[in-house]
mmCIF file of C-alpha atoms in Angstrom:
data_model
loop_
_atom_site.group_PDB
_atom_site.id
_atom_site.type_symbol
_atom_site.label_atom_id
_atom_site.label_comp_id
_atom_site.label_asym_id
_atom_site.label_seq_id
_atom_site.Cartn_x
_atom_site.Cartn_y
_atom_site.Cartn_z
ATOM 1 C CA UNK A 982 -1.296 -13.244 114.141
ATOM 2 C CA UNK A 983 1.097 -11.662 111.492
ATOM 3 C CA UNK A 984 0.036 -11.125 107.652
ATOM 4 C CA UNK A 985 2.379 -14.300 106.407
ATOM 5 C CA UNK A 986 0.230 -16.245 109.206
ATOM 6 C CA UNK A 987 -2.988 -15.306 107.406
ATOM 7 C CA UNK A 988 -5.372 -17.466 105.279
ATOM 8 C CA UNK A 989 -4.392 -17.004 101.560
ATOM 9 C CA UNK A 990 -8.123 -17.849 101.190
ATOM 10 C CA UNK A 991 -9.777 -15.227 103.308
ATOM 11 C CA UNK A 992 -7.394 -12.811 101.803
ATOM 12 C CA UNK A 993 -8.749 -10.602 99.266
ATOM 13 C CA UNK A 994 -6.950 -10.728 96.042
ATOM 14 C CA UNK A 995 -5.896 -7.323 94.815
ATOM 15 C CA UNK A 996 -4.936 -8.878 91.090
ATOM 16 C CA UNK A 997 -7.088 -8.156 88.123
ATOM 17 C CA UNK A 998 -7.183 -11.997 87.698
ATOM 18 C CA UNK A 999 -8.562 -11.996 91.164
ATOM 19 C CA UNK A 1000 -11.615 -9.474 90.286
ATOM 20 C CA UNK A 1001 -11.881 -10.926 86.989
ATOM 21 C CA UNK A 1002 -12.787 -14.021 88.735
ATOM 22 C CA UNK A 1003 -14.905 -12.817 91.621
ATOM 23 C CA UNK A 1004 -16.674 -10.804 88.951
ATOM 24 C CA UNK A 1005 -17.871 -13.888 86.724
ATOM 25 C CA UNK A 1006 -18.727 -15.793 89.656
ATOM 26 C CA UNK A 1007 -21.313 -13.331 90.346
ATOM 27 C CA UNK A 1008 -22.275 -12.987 86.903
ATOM 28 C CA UNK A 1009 -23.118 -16.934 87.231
ATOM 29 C CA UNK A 1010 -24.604 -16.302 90.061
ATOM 30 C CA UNK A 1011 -26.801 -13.687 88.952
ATOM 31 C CA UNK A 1012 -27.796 -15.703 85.532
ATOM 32 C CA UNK A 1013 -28.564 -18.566 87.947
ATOM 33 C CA UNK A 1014 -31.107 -16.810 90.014
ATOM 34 C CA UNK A 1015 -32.584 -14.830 87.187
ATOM 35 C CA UNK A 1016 -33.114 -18.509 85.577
ATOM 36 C CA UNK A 1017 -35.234 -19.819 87.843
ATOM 37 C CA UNK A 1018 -36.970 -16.710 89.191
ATOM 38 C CA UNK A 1019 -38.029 -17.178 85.071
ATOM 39 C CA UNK A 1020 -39.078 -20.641 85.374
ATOM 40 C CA UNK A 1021 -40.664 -20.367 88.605
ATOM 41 C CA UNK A 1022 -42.636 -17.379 86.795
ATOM 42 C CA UNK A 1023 -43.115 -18.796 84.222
ATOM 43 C CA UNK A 1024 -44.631 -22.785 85.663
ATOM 44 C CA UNK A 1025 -46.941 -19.920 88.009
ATOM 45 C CA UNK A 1026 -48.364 -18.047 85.152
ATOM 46 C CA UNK A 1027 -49.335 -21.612 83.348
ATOM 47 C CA UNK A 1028 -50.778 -22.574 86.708
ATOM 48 C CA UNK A 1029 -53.016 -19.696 86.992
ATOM 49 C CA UNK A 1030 -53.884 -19.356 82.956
ATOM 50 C CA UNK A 1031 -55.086 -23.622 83.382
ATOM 51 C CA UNK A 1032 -56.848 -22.927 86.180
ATOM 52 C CA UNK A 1033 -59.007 -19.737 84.750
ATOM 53 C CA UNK A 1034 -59.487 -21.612 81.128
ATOM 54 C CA UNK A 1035 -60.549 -25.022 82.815
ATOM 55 C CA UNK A 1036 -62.597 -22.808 85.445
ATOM 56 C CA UNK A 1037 -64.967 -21.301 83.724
#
């Protein structure tokens, strides 16, 4: 298989466009996880605290 009979998809983009866009994609990513690693955190720590306070 020659390089014009390649996937334009699976082809890495060497632009800066390319990175640029690769590189928010992660940042959403990132934000994304962070988000509801928070929540999750935070719906735990509520959890715990009501069952302690209604505990004792």
């Amino acid at each position: 298989m020659s390089d014009g009979d390649k996937d334009p998809v699976q082809r890495p983009s060497s632009s800066s466009v390319g990175r640029r866009t690769r590189l928010n994609a992660g940042r959403i990513a990132l934000i994304l996880v962070g988000t509801v690693a928070v929540v999750a955190f935070t719906l735990y720590a509520t959890i715990v605290l009501y069952g302690l306070i209604e505990g004792s």
